[in-house]
Amino acid sequence: MKKLISLSFVLFALLAFSFEKGGYELGDKARDFSLKNVDGEMVSMDSYENAKGFMIIFTCNTCPYSVAYEDRIIALHEKYADKGVPVIAINPNDAEKSPKDSFEKMIVRAENKGFPFPYVYDETQEITKAYGATNTPHVYVLDADRTVKYIGAIDNNTKSAEDADKKYVEDAVDAILSGKEVPVKKTKAIGCTIKWAS
Amino acid sequence: MNKFILSIFLLTSIFSTTKIWAQNGELKIIDVPELEEIMVQSEGDTLKVINFWATWCKPCIKELPYFVNAQNQFPEVEFIYVSIDFSENASKAEKFAQKKNLNPSGLFLIDDVDYNSWIDKVSPEWSGAIPATLIMKDSKKYFYEQEFHEGELEELIKQKLN
């Protein structure tokens, strides 16, 4: 009987934990998606052949922290897309709550900045919830099996790329490409809250 | 002798805590150790409300009037506003805080963009998104990563004061 009680406690704790914490943890397998890109085409991870991994970046037009990182996101894609690890940028914000994050405004932003990667819209916010992104920018680095290998910030200096001495995402991708252990697996960064639809 | 040491200790601790206090609506730029000092709370201290905001953060700006309401309603509570604007925007943040009537002796800007190094020191529950608010009472910390709506903060403070 005692065993049963303690077992049910454990089960209850597990359930409570899994209900409370949405989103992916390290080691989870990330789901694919089919989201509309600024060029009108649907983008999914499946559409990439022989990908060795992905940098899934939740970002938007309006957050100054996202804007501060735009050039670095472009540089990441340019450095790693040819090596098989492209960037897919996902805008998670509800356009009613944040009108400047609408799909039309995404097209403008992508054109102005010349984004070389897909910039897709998670209009229903289903993917954002599944991944568990909380703010922008928020990065998930996946390996070839789409296992989550890194969650967090791009580097440790939002203001200036030159002054960042810890390049978390680069280090994670380098590790994946060379079959090594990702050195820093999880970080936090100040960012704008995701604007959830009400 | 013991008394002497104690009074020296008390004096230095008073000075070391007051030296970082902002004055007269001036926003003070602080580093992480100073932020940690602000977050020190011991048994019997007054209730502290520490709000993390930025001039660019819309939901933060929306909730600030409710903080000012609470400031007026609970003069015994210490209200502290920590801006995470970049330091080059300090005067903008200061003007904004003054205009909004935020507690003039509780205005700070944390100047450290290595966020991962200090977010957990505020609260391990914090993802890094703002608005975020820390309420401290009797050396206990309560963390809220959310936007407060009208009346919610007052209700929460009442609860914590009782």
Coordinates of C-alpha atoms in Angstrom, one line a residue:
Chain A
M1 CA 0.0 0.0 0.0
K2 CA 2.8 2.4 1.0
K3 CA 4.5 1.7 -2.3
L4 CA 1.3 2.4 -4.1
I5 CA 0.9 5.7 -2.4
S6 CA 4.4 6.8 -3.1
L7 CA 4.1 5.7 -6.7
S8 CA 1.0 7.7 -7.1
F9 CA 2.8 10.7 -5.7
V10 CA 5.6 10.3 -8.2
L11 CA 3.0 9.9 -11.0
F12 CA 1.2 13.0 -9.8
A13 CA 4.4 15.0 -9.6
L14 CA 5.3 13.9 -13.1
L15 CA 1.9 14.8 -14.4
A16 CA 1.9 18.2 -12.7
F17 CA 5.4 18.9 -14.1
S18 CA 4.5 17.9 -17.6
F19 CA 1.3 20.0 -17.5
E20 CA 3.0 23.0 -16.1
K21 CA 6.0 23.1 -18.4
G22 CA 5.1 23.4 -22.0
G23 CA 7.6 23.3 -24.8
Y24 CA 10.8 21.4 -25.6
E25 CA 13.6 20.6 -23.3
L26 CA 17.1 19.5 -24.4
G27 CA 17.0 16.1 -26.0
D28 CA 13.4 16.3 -27.1
K29 CA 12.6 15.7 -30.7
A30 CA 11.3 18.9 -32.4
R31 CA 8.2 18.6 -34.6
D32 CA 8.2 19.8 -38.2
F33 CA 5.8 22.6 -39.3
S34 CA 4.4 24.0 -42.5
L35 CA 4.4 27.8 -42.3
K36 CA 4.0 30.5 -44.8
N37 CA 7.2 32.3 -45.8
V38 CA 7.4 35.9 -46.9
D39 CA 7.7 34.7 -50.5
G40 CA 4.3 33.1 -50.3
E41 CA 5.7 29.5 -50.2
M42 CA 5.1 27.1 -47.4
V43 CA 8.3 26.1 -45.5
S44 CA 8.9 23.0 -43.5
M45 CA 12.0 21.2 -42.3
D46 CA 11.1 18.3 -44.6
S47 CA 11.7 20.6 -47.6
Y48 CA 15.4 20.6 -46.8
E49 CA 17.2 17.7 -48.2
N50 CA 20.2 16.4 -46.3
A51 CA 20.0 19.0 -43.6
K52 CA 22.6 18.4 -40.8
G53 CA 20.6 20.5 -38.4
F54 CA 18.5 23.7 -38.1
M55 CA 18.7 27.0 -36.3
I56 CA 15.0 27.7 -35.5
I57 CA 14.8 31.3 -34.4
F58 CA 11.7 32.9 -33.0
T59 CA 12.0 36.6 -33.9
C60 CA 9.9 39.5 -35.0
N61 CA 9.8 42.9 -36.6
T62 CA 9.1 45.0 -33.6
C63 CA 11.3 43.9 -30.7
P64 CA 14.4 46.0 -30.4
Y65 CA 16.3 43.0 -29.3
S66 CA 15.3 41.1 -32.4
V67 CA 16.3 44.0 -34.5
A68 CA 19.6 44.3 -32.7
Y69 CA 20.3 40.6 -33.7
E70 CA 19.1 40.7 -37.4
D71 CA 22.5 41.2 -38.9
R72 CA 23.9 38.4 -36.7
I73 CA 21.0 36.1 -37.8
I74 CA 21.9 36.8 -41.4
A75 CA 25.6 36.1 -40.7
L76 CA 24.7 32.8 -39.0
H77 CA 22.7 31.7 -42.0
E78 CA 25.5 32.7 -44.4
K79 CA 28.1 30.9 -42.3
Y80 CA 26.2 27.6 -41.8
A81 CA 23.5 27.2 -44.5
D82 CA 26.0 25.8 -47.0
K83 CA 27.3 23.4 -44.4
G84 CA 23.8 22.0 -44.0
V85 CA 22.5 24.0 -41.0
P86 CA 20.2 26.8 -42.2
V87 CA 18.2 29.4 -40.3
I88 CA 14.5 29.3 -40.3
A89 CA 13.1 32.5 -38.7
I90 CA 9.6 32.3 -37.2
N91 CA 7.5 35.3 -36.3
P92 CA 5.3 34.1 -33.3
N93 CA 3.4 37.4 -32.6
D94 CA -0.3 37.9 -33.0
A95 CA -0.9 40.6 -35.6
E96 CA -3.9 41.9 -33.7
K97 CA -1.8 42.4 -30.5
S98 CA 1.2 43.7 -32.5
P99 CA 0.1 45.1 -35.8
K100 CA 3.6 45.8 -37.0
D101 CA 4.3 42.1 -36.8
S102 CA 1.6 41.3 -39.4
F103 CA 2.5 39.1 -42.4
E104 CA 2.5 42.1 -44.7
K105 CA 5.0 44.0 -42.5
M106 CA 7.1 40.8 -42.3
I107 CA 7.4 41.0 -46.1
V108 CA 8.6 44.6 -45.9
R109 CA 11.1 43.8 -43.2
A110 CA 12.5 40.8 -45.0
E111 CA 12.9 42.9 -48.2
N112 CA 14.5 45.8 -46.5
K113 CA 17.0 43.6 -44.7
G114 CA 17.4 41.1 -47.6
F115 CA 16.9 38.1 -45.4
P116 CA 18.6 35.1 -47.1
F117 CA 16.6 32.7 -44.9
P118 CA 12.9 31.9 -44.8
Y119 CA 11.0 34.3 -42.5
V120 CA 7.7 32.4 -41.8
Y121 CA 4.6 33.3 -39.9
D122 CA 3.2 31.1 -37.1
E123 CA -0.2 32.7 -37.4
T124 CA -2.0 30.2 -35.1
Q125 CA 1.0 30.2 -32.6
E126 CA 0.8 26.4 -32.5
I127 CA 4.4 25.9 -33.3
T128 CA 5.5 28.6 -30.9
K129 CA 3.6 26.8 -28.1
A130 CA 4.9 23.4 -29.1
Y131 CA 8.5 24.7 -29.0
G132 CA 7.9 26.7 -25.8
A133 CA 9.4 29.9 -27.0
T134 CA 8.8 32.7 -24.5
N135 CA 10.4 35.8 -26.0
T136 CA 12.1 37.1 -29.1
P137 CA 14.7 36.4 -30.1
H138 CA 14.7 32.8 -28.9
V139 CA 16.8 30.1 -30.6
Y140 CA 16.4 26.3 -30.8
V141 CA 19.4 24.5 -32.4
L142 CA 18.4 21.1 -33.7
D143 CA 20.7 18.3 -35.1
A144 CA 20.1 16.2 -38.1
D145 CA 17.5 14.1 -36.2
R146 CA 15.8 17.3 -35.1
T147 CA 16.8 16.6 -31.5
V148 CA 17.0 19.9 -29.5
K149 CA 20.6 20.5 -28.7
Y150 CA 20.6 24.1 -27.6
I151 CA 17.9 26.6 -26.4
G152 CA 18.5 30.2 -25.7
A153 CA 20.3 33.4 -26.8
I154 CA 22.4 34.0 -29.9
D155 CA 25.4 35.3 -27.9
N156 CA 26.2 37.1 -24.7
N157 CA 26.1 40.7 -25.9
T158 CA 22.9 42.1 -27.3
K159 CA 24.4 45.5 -28.0
S160 CA 27.4 44.6 -30.0
A161 CA 28.4 41.5 -32.0
E162 CA 32.1 42.4 -31.7
D163 CA 31.9 42.5 -27.9
A164 CA 30.2 39.2 -27.6
D165 CA 32.8 36.7 -26.3
K166 CA 30.4 33.8 -26.0
K167 CA 28.8 32.8 -29.3
Y168 CA 26.3 30.2 -28.0
V169 CA 24.6 29.4 -31.3
E170 CA 27.8 29.2 -33.3
D171 CA 29.4 27.0 -30.7
A172 CA 26.3 24.7 -30.7
V173 CA 26.3 24.4 -34.5
D174 CA 30.0 23.8 -34.7
A175 CA 29.7 21.1 -32.1
I176 CA 26.9 19.4 -34.1
L177 CA 28.8 19.6 -37.3
S178 CA 31.9 18.0 -35.8
G179 CA 30.0 15.4 -33.8
K180 CA 30.9 16.9 -30.5
E181 CA 29.0 17.7 -27.3
V182 CA 27.4 21.2 -27.4
P183 CA 29.4 23.2 -24.8
V184 CA 26.7 25.5 -23.4
K185 CA 23.2 24.0 -23.9
K186 CA 20.9 26.5 -22.4
T187 CA 21.0 30.2 -21.8
K188 CA 18.6 33.0 -21.0
A189 CA 18.3 36.4 -22.5
I190 CA 16.2 39.5 -22.1
G191 CA 13.7 39.8 -24.8
C192 CA 10.2 40.9 -25.7
T193 CA 7.4 38.7 -24.5
I194 CA 5.6 36.9 -27.3
K195 CA 2.3 38.7 -28.1
W196 CA -0.2 35.9 -27.6
A197 CA -3.6 36.1 -29.2
S198 CA -6.4 36.6 -26.6
Chain B
M1 CA 34.2 46.1 22.2
N2 CA 31.5 43.9 20.7
K3 CA 29.2 46.9 20.6
F4 CA 31.8 48.9 18.8
I5 CA 32.3 46.2 16.2
L6 CA 28.5 45.9 15.8
S7 CA 28.0 49.6 15.4
I8 CA 30.8 49.8 12.8
F9 CA 29.2 46.9 11.0
L10 CA 25.8 48.5 11.1
L11 CA 27.2 51.8 9.9
T12 CA 29.1 50.2 7.0
S13 CA 26.0 48.2 6.1
I14 CA 23.9 51.3 6.1
F15 CA 26.4 53.1 4.0
S16 CA 26.8 50.2 1.6
T17 CA 23.1 50.0 1.0
T18 CA 22.4 53.7 0.8
K19 CA 25.3 54.5 -1.5
I20 CA 23.5 53.0 -4.4
W21 CA 20.1 54.6 -3.8
A22 CA 19.0 56.9 -6.5
Q23 CA 17.9 60.4 -5.5
N24 CA 15.4 63.0 -6.6
G25 CA 14.1 61.2 -9.6
E26 CA 17.6 60.7 -11.0
L27 CA 18.0 57.3 -12.6
K28 CA 21.1 55.5 -11.4
I29 CA 23.0 53.2 -13.7
I30 CA 24.0 50.0 -11.8
D31 CA 25.9 46.8 -12.4
V32 CA 25.0 43.3 -11.4
P33 CA 26.5 43.4 -7.8
E34 CA 24.5 46.6 -7.2
L35 CA 21.4 44.9 -8.5
E36 CA 22.0 42.1 -6.1
E37 CA 22.3 44.6 -3.2
I38 CA 19.0 46.0 -4.2
M39 CA 17.5 42.6 -4.0
V40 CA 18.7 41.9 -0.5
Q41 CA 15.8 41.5 1.8
S42 CA 15.9 40.5 5.4
E43 CA 13.4 39.4 7.9
G44 CA 11.2 42.3 9.1
D45 CA 12.1 44.6 6.2
T46 CA 9.3 46.4 4.4
L47 CA 7.8 44.8 1.4
K48 CA 9.7 45.5 -1.8
V49 CA 8.3 45.5 -5.3
I50 CA 11.0 45.4 -8.0
N51 CA 9.7 45.9 -11.5
F52 CA 11.8 45.2 -14.7
W53 CA 10.8 47.4 -17.6
A54 CA 12.1 49.2 -20.7
T55 CA 10.9 52.2 -22.7
W56 CA 10.5 50.0 -25.8
C57 CA 8.3 47.4 -24.0
K58 CA 4.7 48.2 -24.6
P59 CA 3.1 45.9 -22.0
C60 CA 5.5 47.3 -19.4
I61 CA 4.4 50.8 -20.2
K62 CA 0.8 49.8 -20.0
E63 CA 1.1 48.4 -16.5
L64 CA 3.2 51.2 -15.1
P65 CA 0.2 53.4 -14.1
Y66 CA -1.0 50.5 -11.9
F67 CA 2.3 50.5 -10.2
V68 CA 2.0 54.2 -9.5
N69 CA -1.6 53.6 -8.1
A70 CA -0.1 51.0 -5.8
Q71 CA 2.7 53.3 -4.8
N72 CA 0.2 55.9 -3.7
Q73 CA -2.0 53.3 -1.9
F74 CA 0.9 51.6 0.0
P75 CA 3.4 54.3 1.1
E76 CA 5.0 51.7 3.4
V77 CA 6.0 49.5 0.4
E78 CA 9.3 50.2 -1.4
F79 CA 8.9 50.5 -5.2
I80 CA 11.9 49.9 -7.3
Y81 CA 12.0 50.2 -11.1
V82 CA 14.9 48.6 -13.0
S83 CA 15.1 49.6 -16.6
I84 CA 16.8 47.3 -19.0
D85 CA 17.1 49.9 -21.7
F86 CA 20.6 50.2 -23.1
S87 CA 22.7 52.6 -21.1
E88 CA 22.9 55.1 -24.0
N89 CA 19.1 55.5 -23.6
A90 CA 19.4 56.2 -19.9
S91 CA 18.2 59.8 -20.1
K92 CA 15.3 58.7 -22.2
A93 CA 14.3 56.2 -19.6
E94 CA 14.8 58.7 -16.8
K95 CA 12.6 61.3 -18.4
F96 CA 10.0 58.7 -19.1
A97 CA 10.1 57.5 -15.5
Q98 CA 9.8 61.0 -14.1
K99 CA 6.9 61.8 -16.4
K100 CA 5.1 58.6 -15.3
N101 CA 5.7 59.5 -11.6
L102 CA 7.6 56.4 -10.8
N103 CA 9.0 56.4 -7.3
P104 CA 11.8 59.0 -7.6
S105 CA 14.1 57.2 -5.2
G106 CA 13.8 53.9 -6.9
L107 CA 15.0 54.4 -10.5
F108 CA 17.7 52.3 -11.8
L109 CA 19.1 51.0 -15.1
I110 CA 21.0 47.7 -15.2
D111 CA 24.0 48.1 -17.5
D112 CA 25.0 44.6 -18.3
V113 CA 24.0 43.0 -21.6
D114 CA 25.4 39.6 -20.6
Y115 CA 21.9 38.7 -19.6
N116 CA 22.5 35.0 -19.1
S117 CA 25.0 35.8 -16.3
W118 CA 22.4 37.5 -14.1
I119 CA 18.8 36.6 -15.1
D120 CA 18.8 33.6 -12.7
K121 CA 20.0 35.8 -9.9
V122 CA 16.8 37.7 -10.1
S123 CA 14.8 34.5 -10.3
P124 CA 15.4 31.0 -11.7
E125 CA 11.8 31.2 -12.9
W126 CA 12.5 34.2 -15.2
S127 CA 12.8 33.4 -18.9
G128 CA 14.1 36.9 -19.6
A129 CA 10.9 38.3 -21.0
I130 CA 9.6 41.6 -19.7
P131 CA 7.5 42.8 -18.0
A132 CA 8.7 41.0 -14.9
T133 CA 8.1 41.8 -11.3
L134 CA 9.7 40.5 -8.1
I135 CA 8.0 41.0 -4.8
M136 CA 10.0 40.4 -1.7
K137 CA 8.7 40.0 1.8
D138 CA 10.4 38.5 4.9
S139 CA 13.4 37.2 2.9
K140 CA 11.0 35.4 0.6
K141 CA 10.9 36.1 -3.1
Y142 CA 7.8 35.9 -5.3
F143 CA 8.3 36.2 -9.0
Y144 CA 5.8 37.2 -11.7
E145 CA 6.6 37.1 -15.4
Q146 CA 3.4 38.8 -16.6
E147 CA 1.7 42.1 -17.2
F148 CA -0.4 43.3 -14.3
H149 CA -3.9 44.7 -15.0
E150 CA -5.9 47.2 -13.1
G151 CA -6.2 46.3 -9.4
E152 CA -4.2 43.0 -9.6
L153 CA -1.0 44.4 -8.1
E154 CA -2.8 46.1 -5.2
E155 CA -4.6 42.8 -4.5
L156 CA -1.3 40.9 -4.5
I157 CA 0.4 43.5 -2.2
K158 CA -2.5 43.3 0.2
Q159 CA -2.2 39.6 0.3
K160 CA 1.5 39.7 1.0
L161 CA 1.2 42.4 3.7
N162 CA -1.2 40.2 5.7

